[in-house]
PDB file of C-alpha atoms in Angstrom:
ATOM      1  CA  UNK A   1      61.687 -93.278   8.753  1.00 58.00           C
ATOM      2  CA  UNK A   2      60.543 -96.160   6.530  1.00 66.00           C
ATOM      3  CA  UNK A   3      60.182 -98.452   9.548  1.00 68.00           C
ATOM      4  CA  UNK A   4      58.093 -95.821  11.333  1.00 79.00           C
ATOM      5  CA  UNK A   5      55.691 -95.398   8.406  1.00 85.00           C
ATOM      6  CA  UNK A   6      55.314 -99.174   8.011  1.00 81.00           C
ATOM      7  CA  UNK A   7      54.596 -99.470  11.736  1.00 84.00           C
ATOM      8  CA  UNK A   8      51.850 -96.867  11.461  1.00 83.00           C
ATOM      9  CA  UNK A   9      50.274 -98.835   8.593  1.00 83.00           C
ATOM     10  CA  UNK A  10      50.382-102.026  10.675  1.00 83.00           C
ATOM     11  CA  UNK A  11      48.712-100.181  13.539  1.00 84.00           C
ATOM     12  CA  UNK A  12      46.030 -98.854  11.166  1.00 84.00           C
ATOM     13  CA  UNK A  13      45.117-102.413  10.214  1.00 82.00           C
ATOM     14  CA  UNK A  14      45.114-103.483  13.859  1.00 82.00           C
ATOM     15  CA  UNK A  15      42.704-100.623  14.599  1.00 84.00           C
ATOM     16  CA  UNK A  16      40.224-101.843  11.999  1.00 85.00           C
ATOM     17  CA  UNK A  17      41.311 -99.993   8.863  1.00 92.00           C
ATOM     18  CA  UNK A  18      40.980-102.011   5.659  1.00 93.00           C
ATOM     19  CA  UNK A  19      42.345-101.353   2.144  1.00 92.00           C
ATOM     20  CA  UNK A  20      39.764 -99.983  -0.285  1.00 93.00           C
ATOM     21  CA  UNK A  21      39.674-100.986  -3.944  1.00 87.00           C
ATOM     22  CA  UNK A  22      40.866 -97.877  -5.795  1.00 88.00           C
ATOM     23  CA  UNK A  23      42.655 -97.138  -9.084  1.00 86.00           C
ATOM     24  CA  UNK A  24      45.903 -99.171  -9.070  1.00 86.00           C
ATOM     25  CA  UNK A  25      48.115 -96.081  -8.801  1.00 89.00           C
ATOM     26  CA  UNK A  26      46.636 -94.913  -5.508  1.00 92.00           C
ATOM     27  CA  UNK A  27      46.149 -96.540  -2.106  1.00 93.00           C
ATOM     28  CA  UNK A  28      43.490 -95.890   0.541  1.00 95.00           C
ATOM     29  CA  UNK A  29      42.527 -97.375   3.906  1.00 95.00           C
ATOM     30  CA  UNK A  30      39.133 -97.006   5.591  1.00 95.00           C
ATOM     31  CA  UNK A  31      38.152 -97.691   9.165  1.00 91.00           C
ATOM     32  CA  UNK A  32      35.424-100.331   9.048  1.00 72.00           C
ATOM     33  CA  UNK A  33      32.049 -98.517   9.149  1.00 64.00           C
ATOM     34  CA  UNK A  34      29.954 -99.256  12.244  1.00 61.00           C
ATOM     35  CA  UNK A  35      27.318-101.946  11.816  1.00 57.00           C
ATOM     36  CA  UNK A  36      23.619-101.242  12.210  1.00 45.00           C
ATOM     37  CA  UNK A  37      23.778-102.719  15.716  1.00 47.00           C
ATOM     38  CA  UNK A  38      26.477-100.202  16.585  1.00 56.00           C
ATOM     39  CA  UNK A  39      24.437 -97.218  15.477  1.00 55.00           C
ATOM     40  CA  UNK A  40      24.908 -97.237  11.707  1.00 60.00           C
ATOM     41  CA  UNK A  41      27.282 -95.299   9.502  1.00 67.00           C
ATOM     42  CA  UNK A  42      28.600 -91.898  10.490  1.00 81.00           C
ATOM     43  CA  UNK A  43      27.199 -88.866   8.673  1.00 91.00           C
ATOM     44  CA  UNK A  44      30.712 -87.453   8.158  1.00 95.00           C
ATOM     45  CA  UNK A  45      33.898 -89.150   6.954  1.00 96.00           C
ATOM     46  CA  UNK A  46      37.274 -87.701   8.007  1.00 97.00           C
ATOM     47  CA  UNK A  47      39.850 -88.229   5.225  1.00 98.00           C
ATOM     48  CA  UNK A  48      43.569 -87.628   5.805  1.00 98.00           C
ATOM     49  CA  UNK A  49      45.636 -86.918   2.671  1.00 98.00           C
ATOM     50  CA  UNK A  50      49.349 -87.690   2.635  1.00 96.00           C
ATOM     51  CA  UNK A  51      52.012 -85.102   1.870  1.00 94.00           C
ATOM     52  CA  UNK A  52      54.327 -85.021  -1.140  1.00 91.00           C
ATOM     53  CA  UNK A  53      56.315 -88.024   0.054  1.00 76.00           C
ATOM     54  CA  UNK A  54      59.991 -88.908  -0.148  1.00 67.00           C
ATOM     55  CA  UNK A  55      62.456 -86.048  -0.361  1.00 65.00           C
ATOM     56  CA  UNK A  56      64.554 -85.315  -3.426  1.00 61.00           C
ATOM     57  CA  UNK A  57      68.151 -86.543  -3.481  1.00 57.00           C
ATOM     58  CA  UNK A  58      70.455 -83.615  -2.710  1.00 47.00           C
ATOM     59  CA  UNK A  59      67.415 -81.424  -3.469  1.00 55.00           C
ATOM     60  CA  UNK A  60      68.100 -81.955  -7.192  1.00 62.00           C
ATOM     61  CA  UNK A  61      66.995 -85.447  -8.226  1.00 71.00           C
ATOM     62  CA  UNK A  62      63.432 -86.727  -7.659  1.00 73.00           C
ATOM     63  CA  UNK A  63      63.032 -90.055  -5.846  1.00 77.00           C
ATOM     64  CA  UNK A  64      62.179 -93.136  -7.906  1.00 81.00           C
ATOM     65  CA  UNK A  65      59.572 -94.025  -5.257  1.00 83.00           C
ATOM     66  CA  UNK A  66      57.473 -91.208  -3.726  1.00 88.00           C
ATOM     67  CA  UNK A  67      56.385 -93.285  -0.719  1.00 90.00           C
ATOM     68  CA  UNK A  68      56.949 -91.100   2.380  1.00 89.00           C
ATOM     69  CA  UNK A  69      59.787 -91.821   4.797  1.00 87.00           C
ATOM     70  CA  UNK A  70      58.004 -89.778   7.460  1.00 89.00           C
ATOM     71  CA  UNK A  71      54.303 -89.015   7.696  1.00 93.00           C
ATOM     72  CA  UNK A  72      52.120 -86.547   9.562  1.00 95.00           C
ATOM     73  CA  UNK A  73      48.796 -87.538   7.959  1.00 95.00           C
ATOM     74  CA  UNK A  74      49.132 -91.252   8.718  1.00 94.00           C
ATOM     75  CA  UNK A  75      49.482 -91.024  12.524  1.00 94.00           C
ATOM     76  CA  UNK A  76      46.797 -88.303  12.592  1.00 96.00           C
ATOM     77  CA  UNK A  77      44.373 -90.725  10.932  1.00 95.00           C
ATOM     78  CA  UNK A  78      45.463 -93.401  13.373  1.00 93.00           C
ATOM     79  CA  UNK A  79      44.724 -91.117  16.356  1.00 94.00           C
ATOM     80  CA  UNK A  80      41.336 -89.901  15.095  1.00 95.00           C
ATOM     81  CA  UNK A  81      38.582 -91.544  17.163  1.00 92.00           C
ATOM     82  CA  UNK A  82      35.762 -90.375  14.882  1.00 92.00           C
ATOM     83  CA  UNK A  83      33.584 -93.357  13.774  1.00 91.00           C
ATOM     84  CA  UNK A  84      34.472 -92.946  10.082  1.00 93.00           C
ATOM     85  CA  UNK A  85      38.107 -92.216   9.170  1.00 96.00           C
ATOM     86  CA  UNK A  86      40.147 -92.830   6.021  1.00 96.00           C
ATOM     87  CA  UNK A  87      43.786 -92.390   5.028  1.00 96.00           C
ATOM     88  CA  UNK A  88      44.492 -91.586   1.390  1.00 96.00           C
ATOM     89  CA  UNK A  89      47.996 -91.820  -0.034  1.00 95.00           C
ATOM     90  CA  UNK A  90      49.140 -89.659  -2.924  1.00 94.00           C
ATOM     91  CA  UNK A  91      49.335 -91.214  -6.399  1.00 93.00           C
ATOM     92  CA  UNK A  92      52.062 -93.877  -6.683  1.00 91.00           C
ATOM     93  CA  UNK A  93      52.879 -94.021  -2.956  1.00 92.00           C
ATOM     94  CA  UNK A  94      52.908 -97.470  -1.286  1.00 90.00           C
ATOM     95  CA  UNK A  95      52.429 -99.226  -4.652  1.00 87.00           C
ATOM     96  CA  UNK A  96      54.555-102.064  -6.016  1.00 85.00           C
ATOM     97  CA  UNK A  97      57.445-101.446  -8.389  1.00 85.00           C
ATOM     98  CA  UNK A  98      55.375-103.000 -11.174  1.00 84.00           C
ATOM     99  CA  UNK A  99      52.412-100.684 -10.559  1.00 82.00           C
ATOM    100  CA  UNK A 100      54.788 -97.729 -10.388  1.00 86.00           C
ATOM    101  CA  UNK A 101      55.804 -98.397 -14.003  1.00 85.00           C
ATOM    102  CA  UNK A 102      52.462 -96.817 -14.959  1.00 85.00           C
ATOM    103  CA  UNK A 103      53.230 -93.737 -12.861  1.00 88.00           C
ATOM    104  CA  UNK A 104      54.786 -90.777 -14.670  1.00 90.00           C
ATOM    105  CA  UNK A 105      57.458 -89.199 -12.475  1.00 89.00           C
ATOM    106  CA  UNK A 106      55.686 -85.873 -13.099  1.00 90.00           C
ATOM    107  CA  UNK A 107      52.933 -87.038 -10.712  1.00 89.00           C
ATOM    108  CA  UNK A 108      55.263 -86.365  -7.784  1.00 89.00           C
ATOM    109  CA  UNK A 109      57.310 -83.575  -9.376  1.00 88.00           C
ATOM    110  CA  UNK A 110      56.057 -80.833 -11.736  1.00 90.00           C
ATOM    111  CA  UNK A 111      52.500 -82.231 -11.977  1.00 92.00           C
ATOM    112  CA  UNK A 112      52.065 -83.243  -8.328  1.00 92.00           C
ATOM    113  CA  UNK A 113      48.924 -81.064  -8.335  1.00 96.00           C
ATOM    114  CA  UNK A 114      48.145 -81.510 -12.018  1.00 96.00           C
ATOM    115  CA  UNK A 115      44.793 -82.450 -13.455  1.00 96.00           C
ATOM    116  CA  UNK A 116      45.658 -86.168 -13.594  1.00 94.00           C
ATOM    117  CA  UNK A 117      46.703 -86.290  -9.924  1.00 95.00           C
ATOM    118  CA  UNK A 118      43.599 -84.375  -8.845  1.00 96.00           C
ATOM    119  CA  UNK A 119      41.325 -86.598 -10.952  1.00 96.00           C
ATOM    120  CA  UNK A 120      42.758 -89.919  -9.739  1.00 95.00           C
ATOM    121  CA  UNK A 121      42.564 -88.703  -6.137  1.00 96.00           C
ATOM    122  CA  UNK A 122      38.932 -87.698  -6.668  1.00 96.00           C
ATOM    123  CA  UNK A 123      38.184 -91.175  -8.059  1.00 95.00           C
ATOM    124  CA  UNK A 124      39.716 -92.842  -5.011  1.00 96.00           C
ATOM    125  CA  UNK A 125      37.817 -90.464  -2.755  1.00 96.00           C
ATOM    126  CA  UNK A 126      34.558 -91.409  -4.479  1.00 96.00           C
ATOM    127  CA  UNK A 127      35.202 -95.080  -3.700  1.00 95.00           C
ATOM    128  CA  UNK A 128      36.157 -94.432  -0.078  1.00 95.00           C
ATOM    129  CA  UNK A 129      33.157 -92.150   0.409  1.00 95.00           C
ATOM    130  CA  UNK A 130      30.739 -94.716  -1.003  1.00 94.00           C
ATOM    131  CA  UNK A 131      32.224 -97.534   1.099  1.00 93.00           C
ATOM    132  CA  UNK A 132      31.911 -95.439   4.275  1.00 92.00           C
ATOM    133  CA  UNK A 133      28.214 -94.688   3.841  1.00 91.00           C
ATOM    134  CA  UNK A 134      28.819 -91.112   5.016  1.00 93.00           C
ATOM    135  CA  UNK A 135      27.010 -88.108   3.554  1.00 94.00           C
ATOM    136  CA  UNK A 136      29.774 -85.506   3.850  1.00 96.00           C
ATOM    137  CA  UNK A 137      33.560 -85.311   3.894  1.00 97.00           C
ATOM    138  CA  UNK A 138      36.103 -83.483   6.003  1.00 98.00           C
ATOM    139  CA  UNK A 139      39.465 -83.390   4.210  1.00 98.00           C
ATOM    140  CA  UNK A 140      42.660 -82.944   6.237  1.00 98.00           C
ATOM    141  CA  UNK A 141      45.966 -82.661   4.395  1.00 98.00           C
ATOM    142  CA  UNK A 142      49.553 -82.087   5.471  1.00 97.00           C
ATOM    143  CA  UNK A 143      51.936 -80.133   3.227  1.00 96.00           C
ATOM    144  CA  UNK A 144      51.134 -80.946  -0.418  1.00 96.00           C
ATOM    145  CA  UNK A 145      48.233 -83.085   0.771  1.00 97.00           C
ATOM    146  CA  UNK A 146      46.484 -79.935   1.954  1.00 98.00           C
ATOM    147  CA  UNK A 147      47.077 -78.262  -1.409  1.00 97.00           C
ATOM    148  CA  UNK A 148      45.570 -81.303  -3.120  1.00 97.00           C
ATOM    149  CA  UNK A 149      42.624 -81.321  -0.695  1.00 98.00           C
ATOM    150  CA  UNK A 150      41.664 -77.793  -1.760  1.00 97.00           C
ATOM    151  CA  UNK A 151      41.927 -78.661  -5.450  1.00 97.00           C
ATOM    152  CA  UNK A 152      39.792 -81.782  -4.992  1.00 97.00           C
ATOM    153  CA  UNK A 153      37.217 -80.000  -2.808  1.00 96.00           C
ATOM    154  CA  UNK A 154      36.715 -77.320  -5.455  1.00 94.00           C
ATOM    155  CA  UNK A 155      35.347 -80.021  -7.788  1.00 93.00           C
ATOM    156  CA  UNK A 156      32.921 -81.579  -5.298  1.00 94.00           C
ATOM    157  CA  UNK A 157      29.638 -80.829  -3.566  1.00 93.00           C
ATOM    158  CA  UNK A 158      30.071 -83.270  -0.652  1.00 95.00           C
ATOM    159  CA  UNK A 159      32.929 -81.571   1.256  1.00 96.00           C
ATOM    160  CA  UNK A 160      31.940 -79.935   4.538  1.00 96.00           C
ATOM    161  CA  UNK A 161      35.377 -78.676   5.556  1.00 97.00           C
ATOM    162  CA  UNK A 162      39.027 -78.626   4.450  1.00 97.00           C
ATOM    163  CA  UNK A 163      41.855 -78.412   6.999  1.00 98.00           C
ATOM    164  CA  UNK A 164      45.386 -77.816   5.734  1.00 98.00           C
ATOM    165  CA  UNK A 165      48.550 -78.225   7.801  1.00 98.00           C
ATOM    166  CA  UNK A 166      51.747 -76.508   6.606  1.00 97.00           C
ATOM    167  CA  UNK A 167      50.452 -76.410   3.026  1.00 98.00           C
ATOM    168  CA  UNK A 168      51.374 -74.087   0.137  1.00 97.00           C
ATOM    169  CA  UNK A 169      48.066 -72.478  -0.844  1.00 98.00           C
ATOM    170  CA  UNK A 170      49.536 -70.286  -3.571  1.00 98.00           C
ATOM    171  CA  UNK A 171      51.841 -72.547  -5.560  1.00 97.00           C
ATOM    172  CA  UNK A 172      53.316 -69.688  -7.597  1.00 97.00           C
ATOM    173  CA  UNK A 173      54.136 -67.598  -4.493  1.00 97.00           C
ATOM    174  CA  UNK A 174      55.700 -70.668  -2.848  1.00 96.00           C
ATOM    175  CA  UNK A 175      57.978 -71.670  -5.724  1.00 95.00           C
ATOM    176  CA  UNK A 176      58.918 -68.071  -6.502  1.00 96.00           C
ATOM    177  CA  UNK A 177      59.653 -67.227  -2.867  1.00 96.00           C
ATOM    178  CA  UNK A 178      61.967 -70.232  -2.459  1.00 93.00           C
ATOM    179  CA  UNK A 179      63.609 -69.835  -5.871  1.00 92.00           C
ATOM    180  CA  UNK A 180      62.240 -73.186  -7.067  1.00 89.00           C
ATOM    181  CA  UNK A 181      61.485 -74.212 -10.644  1.00 87.00           C
ATOM    182  CA  UNK A 182      57.861 -73.232 -11.398  1.00 90.00           C
ATOM    183  CA  UNK A 183      55.442 -76.178 -11.251  1.00 92.00           C
ATOM    184  CA  UNK A 184      54.014 -75.401 -14.667  1.00 90.00           C
ATOM    185  CA  UNK A 185      52.066 -78.677 -14.889  1.00 94.00           C
ATOM    186  CA  UNK A 186      50.280 -78.141 -11.563  1.00 96.00           C
ATOM    187  CA  UNK A 187      47.077 -76.354 -10.645  1.00 97.00           C
ATOM    188  CA  UNK A 188      47.127 -73.558  -8.062  1.00 97.00           C
ATOM    189  CA  UNK A 189      44.469 -73.175  -5.325  1.00 97.00           C
ATOM    190  CA  UNK A 190      44.989 -69.392  -5.448  1.00 97.00           C
ATOM    191  CA  UNK A 191      43.689 -69.421  -9.041  1.00 96.00           C
ATOM    192  CA  UNK A 192      40.437 -71.192  -8.112  1.00 92.00           C
ATOM    193  CA  UNK A 193      37.241 -69.153  -8.110  1.00 87.00           C
ATOM    194  CA  UNK A 194      36.110 -68.224  -4.615  1.00 81.00           C
ATOM    195  CA  UNK A 195      33.367 -70.736  -3.687  1.00 73.00           C
ATOM    196  CA  UNK A 196      29.962 -69.321  -2.816  1.00 69.00           C
ATOM    197  CA  UNK A 197      28.309 -71.218   0.002  1.00 71.00           C
ATOM    198  CA  UNK A 198      30.853 -74.020  -0.328  1.00 84.00           C
ATOM    199  CA  UNK A 199      33.009 -75.797   2.240  1.00 93.00           C
ATOM    200  CA  UNK A 200      34.401 -74.292   5.440  1.00 95.00           C
ATOM    201  CA  UNK A 201      38.177 -74.194   5.767  1.00 95.00           C
ATOM    202  CA  UNK A 202      40.920 -73.891   8.368  1.00 97.00           C
ATOM    203  CA  UNK A 203      44.630 -73.457   7.672  1.00 98.00           C
ATOM    204  CA  UNK A 204      47.403 -74.204  10.188  1.00 98.00           C
ATOM    205  CA  UNK A 205      50.923 -72.940   9.577  1.00 97.00           C
ATOM    206  CA  UNK A 206      54.145 -73.207  11.549  1.00 97.00           C
ATOM    207  CA  UNK A 207      55.879 -69.994  12.518  1.00 97.00           C
ATOM    208  CA  UNK A 208      59.288 -71.652  12.039  1.00 97.00           C
ATOM    209  CA  UNK A 209      58.385 -73.587   8.869  1.00 97.00           C
ATOM    210  CA  UNK A 210      61.206 -73.160   6.332  1.00 96.00           C
ATOM    211  CA  UNK A 211      59.758 -75.639   3.811  1.00 94.00           C
ATOM    212  CA  UNK A 212      56.419 -73.840   3.498  1.00 96.00           C
ATOM    213  CA  UNK A 213      56.943 -70.343   4.955  1.00 97.00           C
ATOM    214  CA  UNK A 214      54.082 -67.935   5.605  1.00 96.00           C
ATOM    215  CA  UNK A 215      54.504 -66.299   2.192  1.00 97.00           C
ATOM    216  CA  UNK A 216      53.381 -69.593   0.588  1.00 97.00           C
ATOM    217  CA  UNK A 217      49.792 -68.582   1.392  1.00 97.00           C
ATOM    218  CA  UNK A 218      50.203 -65.775  -1.144  1.00 97.00           C
ATOM    219  CA  UNK A 219      47.064 -64.528  -2.866  1.00 97.00           C
ATOM    220  CA  UNK A 220      44.955 -67.211  -1.183  1.00 97.00           C
ATOM    221  CA  UNK A 221      45.032 -65.311   2.109  1.00 96.00           C
ATOM    222  CA  UNK A 222      42.909 -62.502   0.642  1.00 95.00           C
ATOM    223  CA  UNK A 223      39.882 -64.812   0.536  1.00 92.00           C
ATOM    224  CA  UNK A 224      40.191 -65.956   4.157  1.00 94.00           C
ATOM    225  CA  UNK A 225      38.809 -64.612   7.422  1.00 93.00           C
ATOM    226  CA  UNK A 226      41.245 -63.993  10.259  1.00 95.00           C
ATOM    227  CA  UNK A 227      39.842 -66.925  12.252  1.00 96.00           C
ATOM    228  CA  UNK A 228      40.503 -69.333   9.350  1.00 96.00           C
ATOM    229  CA  UNK A 229      44.291 -69.083   9.731  1.00 97.00           C
ATOM    230  CA  UNK A 230      46.173 -70.296  12.807  1.00 97.00           C
ATOM    231  CA  UNK A 231      49.920 -69.778  13.173  1.00 97.00           C
ATOM    232  CA  UNK A 232      51.645 -72.064  15.704  1.00 96.00           C
ATOM    233  CA  UNK A 233      54.647 -70.523  17.468  1.00 96.00           C
ATOM    234  CA  UNK A 234      58.005 -72.337  17.088  1.00 95.00           C
ATOM    235  CA  UNK A 235      56.402 -75.006  14.880  1.00 97.00           C
ATOM    236  CA  UNK A 236      58.310 -76.320  11.846  1.00 96.00           C
ATOM    237  CA  UNK A 237      57.105 -78.190   8.791  1.00 96.00           C
ATOM    238  CA  UNK A 238      56.725 -81.794   9.986  1.00 93.00           C
ATOM    239  CA  UNK A 239      58.029 -82.652  13.440  1.00 91.00           C
ATOM    240  CA  UNK A 240      55.607 -81.709  16.208  1.00 94.00           C
ATOM    241  CA  UNK A 241      52.320 -81.491  14.306  1.00 96.00           C
ATOM    242  CA  UNK A 242      51.091 -84.890  15.503  1.00 93.00           C
ATOM    243  CA  UNK A 243      51.782 -83.964  19.147  1.00 92.00           C
TER     244      UNK A 243
END
């Protein structure tokens, strides 16, 4: 898994993605914007947000390093042929051990969607957006990355669309339904006010997803149109989404 993720990062660089200067606890890569001779910058930037990262040990102990062992968002960014594409890791993923000393473990446990994680992600997104020269953003997030995308989008005016893939949209319904410890330090998209004239959204869920079952949409579903939710038959949580 680690080798696969590293290989995807190498391929990103080979395809013209470059690291963007962001807060030290978060990493981002941006496909080099087209030059003026090539038609100028794209009006829309596609940003792929990583999932929650490395799994817990025996489902009881959090990892010391949240860097993912397997990624859906990373290869999706790699395969996107849009002129302006970025990949945004979650806080404290892909950083050095020294930089991770400034990362509270809560940022990938109870506060994975807390105010600090949302704020630092928004800061990194500001930098990536400015470097791209785009006017609007499309945010695509897998698993917890989709949850974070909704929380970030609710604070911005430059998001055109949010696409979530296998994401818990009602954090309380998700943790309660799976018998998990409540994420008391995290924000919940289902508690956000319904935006008026805001971003468009699409939500993909796997019919066979046991990590984020259908009930994880919870109260959020009440604000969605039927065409905004797509359920994929036989699809699980991670394997198969890229294909």
